[in-house]
Coordinates of N, CA, C and O and ligand atoms in Angstrom, one line a residue:
X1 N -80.2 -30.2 -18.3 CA -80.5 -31.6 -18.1 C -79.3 -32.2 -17.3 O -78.2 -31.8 -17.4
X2 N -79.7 -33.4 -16.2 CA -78.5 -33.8 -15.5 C -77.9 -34.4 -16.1 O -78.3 -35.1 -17.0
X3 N -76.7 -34.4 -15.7 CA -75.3 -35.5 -16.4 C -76.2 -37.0 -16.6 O -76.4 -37.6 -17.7
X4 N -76.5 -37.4 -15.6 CA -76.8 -39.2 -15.4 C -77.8 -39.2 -16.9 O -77.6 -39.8 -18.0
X5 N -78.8 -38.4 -16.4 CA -79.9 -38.4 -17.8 C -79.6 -38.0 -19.3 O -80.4 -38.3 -20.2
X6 N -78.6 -37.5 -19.6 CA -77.8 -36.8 -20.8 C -77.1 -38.4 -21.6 O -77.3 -38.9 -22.7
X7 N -76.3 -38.8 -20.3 CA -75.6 -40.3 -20.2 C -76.9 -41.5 -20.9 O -76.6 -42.5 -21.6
X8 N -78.0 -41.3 -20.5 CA -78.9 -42.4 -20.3 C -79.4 -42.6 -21.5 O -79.4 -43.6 -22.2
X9 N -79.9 -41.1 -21.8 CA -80.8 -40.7 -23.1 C -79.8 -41.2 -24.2 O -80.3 -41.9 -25.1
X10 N -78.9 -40.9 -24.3 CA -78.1 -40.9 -25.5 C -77.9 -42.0 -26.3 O -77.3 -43.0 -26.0
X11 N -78.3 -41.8 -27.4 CA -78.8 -43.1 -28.4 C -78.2 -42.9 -29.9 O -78.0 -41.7 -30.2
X12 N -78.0 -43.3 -30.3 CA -78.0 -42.9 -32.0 C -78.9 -43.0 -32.9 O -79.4 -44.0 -33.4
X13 N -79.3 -41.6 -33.1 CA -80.6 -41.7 -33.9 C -80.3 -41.2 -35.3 O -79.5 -40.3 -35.5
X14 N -81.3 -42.0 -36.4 CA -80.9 -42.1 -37.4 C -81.9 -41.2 -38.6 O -81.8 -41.0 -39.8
X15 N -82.9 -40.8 -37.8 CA -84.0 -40.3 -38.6 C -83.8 -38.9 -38.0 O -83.4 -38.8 -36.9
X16 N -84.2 -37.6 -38.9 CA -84.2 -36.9 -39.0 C -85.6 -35.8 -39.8 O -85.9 -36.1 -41.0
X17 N -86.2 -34.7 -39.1 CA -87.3 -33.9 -39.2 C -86.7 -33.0 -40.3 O -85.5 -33.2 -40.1
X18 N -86.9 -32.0 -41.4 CA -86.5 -31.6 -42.2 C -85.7 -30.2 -41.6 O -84.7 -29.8 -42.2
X19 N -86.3 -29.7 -40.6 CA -86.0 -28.7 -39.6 C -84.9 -28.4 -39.7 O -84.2 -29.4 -39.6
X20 N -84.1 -27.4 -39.8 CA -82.6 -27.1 -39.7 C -82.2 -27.1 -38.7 O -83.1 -27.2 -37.9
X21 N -80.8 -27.0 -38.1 CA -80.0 -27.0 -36.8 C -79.7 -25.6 -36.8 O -79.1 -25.2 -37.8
X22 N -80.2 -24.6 -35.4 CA -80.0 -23.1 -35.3 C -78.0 -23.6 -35.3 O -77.4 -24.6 -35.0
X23 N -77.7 -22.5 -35.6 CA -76.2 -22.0 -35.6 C -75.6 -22.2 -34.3 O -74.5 -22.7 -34.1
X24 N -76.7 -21.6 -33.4 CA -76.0 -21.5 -32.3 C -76.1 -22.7 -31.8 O -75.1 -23.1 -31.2
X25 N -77.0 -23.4 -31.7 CA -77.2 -24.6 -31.0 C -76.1 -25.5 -31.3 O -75.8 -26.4 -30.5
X26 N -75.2 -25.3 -32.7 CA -73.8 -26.1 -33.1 C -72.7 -25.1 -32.6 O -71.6 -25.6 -32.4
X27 N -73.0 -24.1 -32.4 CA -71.7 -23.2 -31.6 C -71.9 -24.3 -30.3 O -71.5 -25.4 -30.4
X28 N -72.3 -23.9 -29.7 CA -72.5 -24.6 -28.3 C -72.1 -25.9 -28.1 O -71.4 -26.3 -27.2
X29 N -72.6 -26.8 -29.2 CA -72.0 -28.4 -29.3 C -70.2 -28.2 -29.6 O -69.4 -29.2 -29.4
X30 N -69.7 -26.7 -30.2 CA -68.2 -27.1 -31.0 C -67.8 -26.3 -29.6 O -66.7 -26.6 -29.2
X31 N -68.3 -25.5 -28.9 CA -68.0 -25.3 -27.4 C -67.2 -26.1 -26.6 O -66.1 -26.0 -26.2
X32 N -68.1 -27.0 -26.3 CA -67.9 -28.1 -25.6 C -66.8 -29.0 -26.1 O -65.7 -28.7 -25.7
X33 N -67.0 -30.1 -27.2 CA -66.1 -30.1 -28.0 C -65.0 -29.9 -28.0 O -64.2 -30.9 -28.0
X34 N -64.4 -28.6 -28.1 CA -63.3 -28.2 -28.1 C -62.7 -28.3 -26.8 O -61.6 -27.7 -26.7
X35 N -63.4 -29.0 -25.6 CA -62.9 -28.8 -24.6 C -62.5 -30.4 -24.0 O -62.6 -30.7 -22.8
X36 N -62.1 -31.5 -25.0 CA -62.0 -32.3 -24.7 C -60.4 -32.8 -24.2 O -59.4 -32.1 -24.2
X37 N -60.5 -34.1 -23.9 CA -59.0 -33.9 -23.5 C -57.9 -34.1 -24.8 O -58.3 -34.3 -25.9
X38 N -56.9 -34.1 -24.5 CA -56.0 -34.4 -25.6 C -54.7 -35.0 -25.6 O -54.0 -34.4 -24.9
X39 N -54.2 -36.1 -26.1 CA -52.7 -36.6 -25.2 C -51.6 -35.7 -25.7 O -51.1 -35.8 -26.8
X40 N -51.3 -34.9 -24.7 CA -50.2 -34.3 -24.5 C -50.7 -32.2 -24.9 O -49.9 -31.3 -25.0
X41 N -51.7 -32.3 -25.0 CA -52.2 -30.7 -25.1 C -51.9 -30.6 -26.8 O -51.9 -29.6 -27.4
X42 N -51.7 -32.1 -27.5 CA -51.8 -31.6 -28.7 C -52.4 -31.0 -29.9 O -51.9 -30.7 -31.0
X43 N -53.9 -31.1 -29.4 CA -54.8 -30.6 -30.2 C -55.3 -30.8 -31.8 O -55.9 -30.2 -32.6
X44 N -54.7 -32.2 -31.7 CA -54.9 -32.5 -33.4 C -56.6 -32.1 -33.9 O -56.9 -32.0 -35.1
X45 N -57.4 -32.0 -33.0 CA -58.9 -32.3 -33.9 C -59.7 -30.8 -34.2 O -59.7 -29.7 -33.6
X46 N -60.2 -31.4 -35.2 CA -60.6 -30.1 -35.9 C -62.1 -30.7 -36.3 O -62.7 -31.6 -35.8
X47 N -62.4 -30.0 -37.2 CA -64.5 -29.9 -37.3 C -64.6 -29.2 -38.6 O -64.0 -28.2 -38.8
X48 N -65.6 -29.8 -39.5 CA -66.0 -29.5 -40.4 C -67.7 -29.5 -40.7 O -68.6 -30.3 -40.4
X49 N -67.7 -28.4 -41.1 CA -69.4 -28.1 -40.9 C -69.6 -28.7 -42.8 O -69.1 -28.4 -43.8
X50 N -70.6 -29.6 -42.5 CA -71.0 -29.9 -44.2 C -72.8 -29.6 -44.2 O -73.6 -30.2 -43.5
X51 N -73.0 -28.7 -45.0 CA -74.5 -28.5 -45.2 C -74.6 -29.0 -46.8 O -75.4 -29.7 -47.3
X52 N -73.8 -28.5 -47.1 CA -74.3 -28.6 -49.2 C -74.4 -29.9 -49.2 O -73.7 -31.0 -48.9
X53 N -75.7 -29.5 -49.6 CA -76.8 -31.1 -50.2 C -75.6 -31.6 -51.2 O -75.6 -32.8 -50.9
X54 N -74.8 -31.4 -52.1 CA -73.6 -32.1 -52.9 C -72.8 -32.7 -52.2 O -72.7 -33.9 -52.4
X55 N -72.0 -31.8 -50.7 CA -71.2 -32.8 -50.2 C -71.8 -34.2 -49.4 O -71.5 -35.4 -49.4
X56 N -72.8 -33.3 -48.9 CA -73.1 -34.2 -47.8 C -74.0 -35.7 -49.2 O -74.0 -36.8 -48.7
X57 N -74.3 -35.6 -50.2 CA -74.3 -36.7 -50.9 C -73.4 -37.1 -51.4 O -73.7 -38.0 -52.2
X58 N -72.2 -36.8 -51.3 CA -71.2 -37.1 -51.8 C -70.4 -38.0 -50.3 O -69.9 -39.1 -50.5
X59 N -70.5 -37.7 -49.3 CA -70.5 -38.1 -48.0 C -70.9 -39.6 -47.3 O -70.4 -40.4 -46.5
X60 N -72.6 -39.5 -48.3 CA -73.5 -40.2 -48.2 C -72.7 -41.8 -48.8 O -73.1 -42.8 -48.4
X61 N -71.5 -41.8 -49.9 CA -71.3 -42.5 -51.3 C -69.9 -43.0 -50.6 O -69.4 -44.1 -50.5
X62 N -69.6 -42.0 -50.3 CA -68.3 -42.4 -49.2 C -68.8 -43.6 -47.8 O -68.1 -44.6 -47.7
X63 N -69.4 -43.4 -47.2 CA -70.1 -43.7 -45.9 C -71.0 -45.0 -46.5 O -72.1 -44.8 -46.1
X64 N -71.0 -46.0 -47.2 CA -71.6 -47.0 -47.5 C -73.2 -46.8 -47.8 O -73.9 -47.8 -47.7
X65 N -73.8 -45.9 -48.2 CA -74.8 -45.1 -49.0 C -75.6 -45.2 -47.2 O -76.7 -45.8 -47.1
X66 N -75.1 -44.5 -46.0 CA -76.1 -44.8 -45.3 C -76.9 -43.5 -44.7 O -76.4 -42.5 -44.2
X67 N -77.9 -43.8 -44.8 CA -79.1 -42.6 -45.2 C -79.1 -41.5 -44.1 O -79.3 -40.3 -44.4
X68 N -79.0 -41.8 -42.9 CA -78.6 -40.5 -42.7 C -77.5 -39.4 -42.5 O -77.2 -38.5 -41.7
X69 N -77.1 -39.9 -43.5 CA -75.9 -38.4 -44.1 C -76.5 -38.0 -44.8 O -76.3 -36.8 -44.7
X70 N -77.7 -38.3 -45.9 CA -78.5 -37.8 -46.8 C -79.8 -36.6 -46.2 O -80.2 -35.5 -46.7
X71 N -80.2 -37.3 -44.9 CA -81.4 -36.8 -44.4 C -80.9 -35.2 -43.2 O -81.4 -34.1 -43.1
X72 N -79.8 -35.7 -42.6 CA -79.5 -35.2 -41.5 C -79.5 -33.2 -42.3 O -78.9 -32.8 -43.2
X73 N -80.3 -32.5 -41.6 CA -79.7 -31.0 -42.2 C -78.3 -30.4 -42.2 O -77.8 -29.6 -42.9
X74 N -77.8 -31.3 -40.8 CA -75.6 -31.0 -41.1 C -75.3 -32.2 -40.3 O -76.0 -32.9 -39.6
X75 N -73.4 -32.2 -40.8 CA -73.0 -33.0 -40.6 C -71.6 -32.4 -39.8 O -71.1 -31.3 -40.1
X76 N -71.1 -33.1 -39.0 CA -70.2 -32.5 -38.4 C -69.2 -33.7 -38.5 O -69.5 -34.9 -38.2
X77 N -67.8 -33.2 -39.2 CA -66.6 -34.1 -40.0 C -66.1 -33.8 -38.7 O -66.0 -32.6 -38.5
X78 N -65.8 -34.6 -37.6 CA -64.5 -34.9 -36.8 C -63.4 -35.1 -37.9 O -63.5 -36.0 -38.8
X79 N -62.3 -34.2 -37.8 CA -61.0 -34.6 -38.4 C -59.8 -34.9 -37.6 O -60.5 -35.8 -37.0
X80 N -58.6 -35.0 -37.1 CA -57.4 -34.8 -36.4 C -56.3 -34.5 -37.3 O -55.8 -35.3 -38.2
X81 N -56.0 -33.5 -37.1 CA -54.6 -32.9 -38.1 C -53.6 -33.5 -37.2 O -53.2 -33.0 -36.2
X82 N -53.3 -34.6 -37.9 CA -51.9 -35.5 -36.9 C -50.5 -34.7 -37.0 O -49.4 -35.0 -36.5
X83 N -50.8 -33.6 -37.8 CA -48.9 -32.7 -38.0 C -49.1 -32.0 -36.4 O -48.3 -31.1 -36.1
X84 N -49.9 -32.3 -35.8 CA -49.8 -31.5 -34.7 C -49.6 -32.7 -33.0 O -49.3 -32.4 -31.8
X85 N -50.0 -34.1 -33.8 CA -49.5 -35.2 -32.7 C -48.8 -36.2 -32.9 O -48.5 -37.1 -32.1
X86 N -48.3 -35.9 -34.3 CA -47.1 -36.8 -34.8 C -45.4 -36.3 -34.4 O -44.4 -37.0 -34.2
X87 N -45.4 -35.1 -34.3 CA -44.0 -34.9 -34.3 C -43.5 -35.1 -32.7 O -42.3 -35.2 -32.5
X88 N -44.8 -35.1 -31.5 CA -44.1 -35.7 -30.3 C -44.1 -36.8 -30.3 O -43.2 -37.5 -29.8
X89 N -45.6 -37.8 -31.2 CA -45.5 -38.7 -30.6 C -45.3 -40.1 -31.5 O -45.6 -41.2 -31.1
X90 N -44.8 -39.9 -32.9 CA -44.7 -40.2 -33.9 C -46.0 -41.2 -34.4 O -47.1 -40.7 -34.7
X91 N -45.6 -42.5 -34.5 CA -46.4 -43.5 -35.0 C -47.3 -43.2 -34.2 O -48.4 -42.9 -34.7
X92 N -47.3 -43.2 -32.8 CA -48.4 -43.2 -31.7 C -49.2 -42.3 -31.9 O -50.4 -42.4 -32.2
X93 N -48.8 -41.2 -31.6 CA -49.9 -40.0 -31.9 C -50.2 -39.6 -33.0 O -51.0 -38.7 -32.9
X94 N -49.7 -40.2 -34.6 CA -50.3 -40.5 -35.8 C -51.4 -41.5 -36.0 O -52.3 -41.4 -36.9
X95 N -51.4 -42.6 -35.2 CA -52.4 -44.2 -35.2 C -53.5 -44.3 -34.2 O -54.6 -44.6 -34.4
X96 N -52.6 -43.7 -33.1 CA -53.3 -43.9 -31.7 C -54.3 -42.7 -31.7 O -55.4 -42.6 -32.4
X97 N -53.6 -41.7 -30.6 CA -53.6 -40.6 -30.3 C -55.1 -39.7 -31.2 O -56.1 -39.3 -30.8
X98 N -54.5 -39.6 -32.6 CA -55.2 -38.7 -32.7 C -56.9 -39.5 -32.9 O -58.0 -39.0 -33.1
X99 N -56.7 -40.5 -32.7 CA -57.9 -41.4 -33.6 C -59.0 -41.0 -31.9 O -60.1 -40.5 -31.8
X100 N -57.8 -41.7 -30.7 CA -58.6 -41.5 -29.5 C -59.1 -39.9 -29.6 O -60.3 -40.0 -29.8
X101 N -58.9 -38.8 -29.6 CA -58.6 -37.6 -29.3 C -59.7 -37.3 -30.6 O -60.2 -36.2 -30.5
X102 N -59.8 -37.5 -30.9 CA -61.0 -37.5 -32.2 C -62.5 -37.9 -31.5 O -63.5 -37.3 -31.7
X103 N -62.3 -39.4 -30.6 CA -63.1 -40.1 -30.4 C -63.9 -39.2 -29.0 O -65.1 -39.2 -28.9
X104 N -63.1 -38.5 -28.2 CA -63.3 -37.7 -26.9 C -63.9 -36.9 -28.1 O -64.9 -37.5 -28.6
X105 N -63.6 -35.9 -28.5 CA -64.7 -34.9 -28.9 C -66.0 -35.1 -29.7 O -66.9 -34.2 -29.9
X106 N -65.9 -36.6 -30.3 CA -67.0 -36.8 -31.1 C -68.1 -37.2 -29.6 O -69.3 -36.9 -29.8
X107 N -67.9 -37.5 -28.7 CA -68.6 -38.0 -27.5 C -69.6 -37.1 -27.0 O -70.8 -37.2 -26.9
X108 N -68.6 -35.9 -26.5 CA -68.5 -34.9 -26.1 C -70.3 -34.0 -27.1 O -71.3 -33.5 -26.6
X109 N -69.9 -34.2 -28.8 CA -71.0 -34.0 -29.2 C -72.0 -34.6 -28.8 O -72.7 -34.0 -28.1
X110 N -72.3 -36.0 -29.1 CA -72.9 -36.6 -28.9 C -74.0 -36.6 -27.4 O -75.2 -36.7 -27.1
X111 N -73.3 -36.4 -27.1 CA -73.5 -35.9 -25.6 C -74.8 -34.4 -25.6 O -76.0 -34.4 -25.3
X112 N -73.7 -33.3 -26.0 CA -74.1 -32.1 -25.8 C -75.7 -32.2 -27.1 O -76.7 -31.4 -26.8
X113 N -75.8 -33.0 -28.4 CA -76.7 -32.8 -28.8 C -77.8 -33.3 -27.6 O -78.9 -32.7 -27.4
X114 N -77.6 -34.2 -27.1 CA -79.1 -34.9 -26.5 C -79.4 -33.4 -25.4 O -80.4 -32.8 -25.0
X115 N -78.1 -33.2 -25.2 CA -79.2 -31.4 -24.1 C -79.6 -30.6 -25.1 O -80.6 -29.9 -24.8
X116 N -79.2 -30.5 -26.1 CA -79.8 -29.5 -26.6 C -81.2 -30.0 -27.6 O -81.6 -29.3 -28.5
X117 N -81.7 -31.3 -27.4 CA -82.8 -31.2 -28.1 C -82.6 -32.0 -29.2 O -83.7 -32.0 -29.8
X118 N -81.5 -32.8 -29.8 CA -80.5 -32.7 -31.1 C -81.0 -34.7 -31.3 O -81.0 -35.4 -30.3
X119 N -81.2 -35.0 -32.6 CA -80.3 -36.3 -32.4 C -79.3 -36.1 -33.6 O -79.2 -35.4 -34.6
X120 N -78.2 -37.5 -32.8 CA -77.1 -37.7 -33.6 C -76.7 -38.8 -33.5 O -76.7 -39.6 -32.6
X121 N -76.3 -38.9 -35.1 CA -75.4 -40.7 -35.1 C -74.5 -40.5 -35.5 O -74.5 -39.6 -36.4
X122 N -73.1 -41.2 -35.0 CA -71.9 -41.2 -35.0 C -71.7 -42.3 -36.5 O -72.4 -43.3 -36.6
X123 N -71.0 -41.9 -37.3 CA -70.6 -42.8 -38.5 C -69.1 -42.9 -38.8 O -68.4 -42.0 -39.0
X124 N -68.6 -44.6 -38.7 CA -67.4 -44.4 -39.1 C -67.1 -45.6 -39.7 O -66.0 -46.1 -39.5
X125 N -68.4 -46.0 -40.6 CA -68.0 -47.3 -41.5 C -67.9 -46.1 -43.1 O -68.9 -45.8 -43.8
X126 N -66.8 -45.8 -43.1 CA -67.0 -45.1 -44.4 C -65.3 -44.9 -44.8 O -64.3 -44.7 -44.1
X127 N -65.3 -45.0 -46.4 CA -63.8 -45.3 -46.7 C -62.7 -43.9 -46.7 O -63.1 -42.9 -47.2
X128 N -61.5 -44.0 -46.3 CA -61.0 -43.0 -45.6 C -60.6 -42.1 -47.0 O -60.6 -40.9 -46.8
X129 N -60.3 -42.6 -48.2 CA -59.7 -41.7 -49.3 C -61.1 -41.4 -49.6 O -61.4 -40.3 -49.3
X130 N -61.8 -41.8 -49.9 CA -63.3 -41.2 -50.3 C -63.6 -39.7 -49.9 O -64.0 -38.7 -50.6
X131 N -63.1 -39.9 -48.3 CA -64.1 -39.2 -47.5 C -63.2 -38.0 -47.3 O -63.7 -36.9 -47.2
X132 N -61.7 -38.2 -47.2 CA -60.9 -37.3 -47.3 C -60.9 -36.2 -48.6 O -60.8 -35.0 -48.4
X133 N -60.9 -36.8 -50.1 CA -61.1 -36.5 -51.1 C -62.5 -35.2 -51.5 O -62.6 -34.1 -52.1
X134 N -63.5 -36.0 -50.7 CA -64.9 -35.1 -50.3 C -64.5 -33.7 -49.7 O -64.7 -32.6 -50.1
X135 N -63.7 -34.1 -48.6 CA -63.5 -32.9 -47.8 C -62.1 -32.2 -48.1 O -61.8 -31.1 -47.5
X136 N -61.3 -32.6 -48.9 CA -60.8 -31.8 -49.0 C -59.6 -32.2 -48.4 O -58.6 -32.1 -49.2
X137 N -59.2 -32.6 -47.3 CA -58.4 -32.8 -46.6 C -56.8 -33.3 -46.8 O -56.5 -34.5 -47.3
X138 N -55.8 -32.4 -46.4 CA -54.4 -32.5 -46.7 C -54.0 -34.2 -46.1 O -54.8 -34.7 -45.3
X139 N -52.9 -35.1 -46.4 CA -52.6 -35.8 -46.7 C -52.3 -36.1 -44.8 O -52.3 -37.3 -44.4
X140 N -52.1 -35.1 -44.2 CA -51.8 -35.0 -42.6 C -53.4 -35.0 -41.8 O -53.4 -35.1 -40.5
X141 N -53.8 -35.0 -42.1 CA -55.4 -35.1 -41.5 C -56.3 -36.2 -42.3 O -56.6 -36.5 -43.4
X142 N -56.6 -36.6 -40.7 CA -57.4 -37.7 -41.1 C -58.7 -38.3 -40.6 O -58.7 -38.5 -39.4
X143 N -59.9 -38.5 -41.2 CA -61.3 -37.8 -40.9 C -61.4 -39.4 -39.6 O -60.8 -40.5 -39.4
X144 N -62.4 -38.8 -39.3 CA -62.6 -39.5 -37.4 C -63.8 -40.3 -37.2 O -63.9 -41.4 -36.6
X145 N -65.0 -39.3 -37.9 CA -65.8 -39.2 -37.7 C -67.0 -39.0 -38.4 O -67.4 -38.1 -37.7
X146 N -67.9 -39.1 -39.3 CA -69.3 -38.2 -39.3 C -70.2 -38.1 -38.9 O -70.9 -39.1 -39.3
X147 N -70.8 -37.3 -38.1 CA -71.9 -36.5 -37.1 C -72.9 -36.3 -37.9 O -72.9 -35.2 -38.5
X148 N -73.9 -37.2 -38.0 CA -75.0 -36.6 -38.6 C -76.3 -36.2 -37.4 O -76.7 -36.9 -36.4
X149 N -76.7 -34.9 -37.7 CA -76.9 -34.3 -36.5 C -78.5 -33.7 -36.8 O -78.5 -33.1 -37.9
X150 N -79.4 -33.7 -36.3 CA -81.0 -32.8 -36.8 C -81.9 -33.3 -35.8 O -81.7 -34.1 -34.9
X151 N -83.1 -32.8 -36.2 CA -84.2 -32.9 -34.9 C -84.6 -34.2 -35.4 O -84.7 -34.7 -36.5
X152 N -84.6 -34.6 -34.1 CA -85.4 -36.5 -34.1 C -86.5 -36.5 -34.8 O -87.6 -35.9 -34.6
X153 N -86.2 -37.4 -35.5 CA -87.7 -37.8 -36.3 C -87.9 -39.3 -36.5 O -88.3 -39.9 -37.5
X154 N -87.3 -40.0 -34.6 CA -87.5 -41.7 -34.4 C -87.1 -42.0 -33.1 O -86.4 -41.3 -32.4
X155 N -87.7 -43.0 -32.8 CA -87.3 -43.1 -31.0 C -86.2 -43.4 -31.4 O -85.7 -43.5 -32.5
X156 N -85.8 -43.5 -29.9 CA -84.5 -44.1 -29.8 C -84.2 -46.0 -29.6 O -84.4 -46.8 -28.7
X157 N -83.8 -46.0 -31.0 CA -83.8 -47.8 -31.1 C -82.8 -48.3 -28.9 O -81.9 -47.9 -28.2
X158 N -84.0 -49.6 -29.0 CA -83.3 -50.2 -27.5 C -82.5 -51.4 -27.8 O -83.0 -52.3 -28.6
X159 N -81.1 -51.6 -27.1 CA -80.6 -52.6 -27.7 C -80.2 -53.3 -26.3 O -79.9 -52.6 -25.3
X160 N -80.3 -54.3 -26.1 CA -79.7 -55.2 -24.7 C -77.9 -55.0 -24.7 O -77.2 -55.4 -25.5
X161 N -77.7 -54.7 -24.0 CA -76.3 -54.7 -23.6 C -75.9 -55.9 -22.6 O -76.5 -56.4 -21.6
X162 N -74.5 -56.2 -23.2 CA -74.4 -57.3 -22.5 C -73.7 -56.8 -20.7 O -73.1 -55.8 -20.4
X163 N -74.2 -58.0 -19.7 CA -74.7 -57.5 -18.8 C -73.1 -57.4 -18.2 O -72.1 -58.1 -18.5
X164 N -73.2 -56.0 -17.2 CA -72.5 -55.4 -16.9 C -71.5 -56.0 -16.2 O -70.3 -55.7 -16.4
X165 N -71.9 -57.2 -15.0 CA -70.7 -58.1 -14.5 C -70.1 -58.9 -15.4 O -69.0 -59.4 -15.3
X166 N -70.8 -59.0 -16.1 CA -69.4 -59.9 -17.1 C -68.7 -59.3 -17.8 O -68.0 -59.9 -18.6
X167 N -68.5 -58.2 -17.8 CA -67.4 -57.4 -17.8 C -66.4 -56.6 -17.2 O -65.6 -56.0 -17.8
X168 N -66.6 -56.7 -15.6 CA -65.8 -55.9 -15.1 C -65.0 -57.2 -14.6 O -65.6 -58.2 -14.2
X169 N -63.3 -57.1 -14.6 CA -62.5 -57.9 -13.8 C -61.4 -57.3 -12.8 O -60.8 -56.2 -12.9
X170 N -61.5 -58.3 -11.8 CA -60.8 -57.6 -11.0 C -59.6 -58.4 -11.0 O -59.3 -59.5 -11.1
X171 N -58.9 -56.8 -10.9 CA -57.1 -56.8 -11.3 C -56.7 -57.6 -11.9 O -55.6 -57.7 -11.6
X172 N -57.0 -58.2 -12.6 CA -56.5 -58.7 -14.1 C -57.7 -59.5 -14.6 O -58.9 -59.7 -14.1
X173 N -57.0 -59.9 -16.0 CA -58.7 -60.2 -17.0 C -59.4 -61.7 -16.3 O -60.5 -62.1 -16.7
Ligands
LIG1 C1 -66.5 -46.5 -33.7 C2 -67.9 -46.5 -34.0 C3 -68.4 -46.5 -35.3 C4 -69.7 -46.5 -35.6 N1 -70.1 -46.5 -36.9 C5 -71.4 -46.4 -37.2 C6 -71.8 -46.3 -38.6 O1 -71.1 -46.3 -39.5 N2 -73.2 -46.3 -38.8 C7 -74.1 -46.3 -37.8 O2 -75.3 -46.2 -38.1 N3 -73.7 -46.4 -36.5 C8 -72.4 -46.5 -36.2 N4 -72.0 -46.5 -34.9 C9 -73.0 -46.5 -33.8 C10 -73.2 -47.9 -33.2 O3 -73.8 -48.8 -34.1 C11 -74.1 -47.7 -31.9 O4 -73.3 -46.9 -31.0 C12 -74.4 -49.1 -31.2 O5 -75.2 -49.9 -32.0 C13 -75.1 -48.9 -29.9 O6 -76.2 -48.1 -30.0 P1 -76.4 -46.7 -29.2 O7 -75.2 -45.8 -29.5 O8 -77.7 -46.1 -29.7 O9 -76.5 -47.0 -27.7 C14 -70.7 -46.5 -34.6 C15 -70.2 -46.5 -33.2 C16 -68.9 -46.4 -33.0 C17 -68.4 -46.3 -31.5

């Protein structure tokens, strides 16, 4: 599919067909993925595959009970292990950095599911010790993201965006 149409299509969808996600079809999304950019080559972000009906309800409880973490067949945990962008870039690449660098590869999914057939909604109203606690996660990583990801089972909701010249300024605001 072309870039422009991949860009266009891309929606967040929230309904999901019972259907599982082939393996490979998530190799290929953590492919890409992994090829996002990073400030300074430092690679904080990592991925977590959640299928168990426990976590991912457990996920669900974390995440403001919202349903598709429940429905979705997997979930893909964007994390960033900041021991790996803190020690160049201290505060920054503990606050900043890895949060952006999280945000590039969650896109990146997002993206690659609409080629492959996929929907996905991006979730990140959900509370951070909760969700860390769920997964497990050491006190240096910190979750980014959840990816609830499965075959569409809803259009894609249309929302009016606000219009494009009122947003662009030239050379200053
Ligand atoms: C940082 C961020 C956090 C978001 N958190 C949630 C969320 O917790 N739940 C949800 O359903 N959508 C969430 N969204 C999706 C937005 O609601 C969605 O992108 C927006 O309404 C525009 O719709 P579209 O992505 O389908 O174009 C989030 C998006 C971003 C960028």
């Amino acid at each position: 599919m072309e870039f422009e149409k991949v860009v266009k299509k891309r929606a967040m969808i929230r309904r999901y067909q019972k259907k599982a996600v082939e393996d490979e079809k998530i190799q290929r999304i953590l492919n890409l993925a992994w090829k996002a950019p990073s400030a300074g080559f430092t690679q904080p972000v990592e991925f977590i595959l959640v299928k168990d009906e426990k976590a991912k309800r457990a996920l669900f409880e974390a995440a403001l009970y919202q349903e598709q973490l429940l429905e979705a067949p997997i979930i893909i945990a964007v994390v960033s292990n900041t021991s790996r962008s803190t020690p160049r870039y201290g505060k920054r690449g503990r606050e900043f950095y890895s949060v952006i660098d999280g945000a590039f590869a969650s896109l990146i999914i997002l993206f690659t599911c609409v080629k492959e057939g996929l929907g996905a909604s991006f979730v990140g109203a959900f509370e951070d010790e909760k969700v860390s606690k769920v997964l497990k996660l050491p006190n240096y990583v910190r979750p980014i993201g959840l990816i609830a990801i499965g075959y569409p089972a809803e259009a894609a909701p249309k929302y009016k965006r606000i219009s494009l010249e009122k947003l662009i300024h030239k050379n200053t605001w």
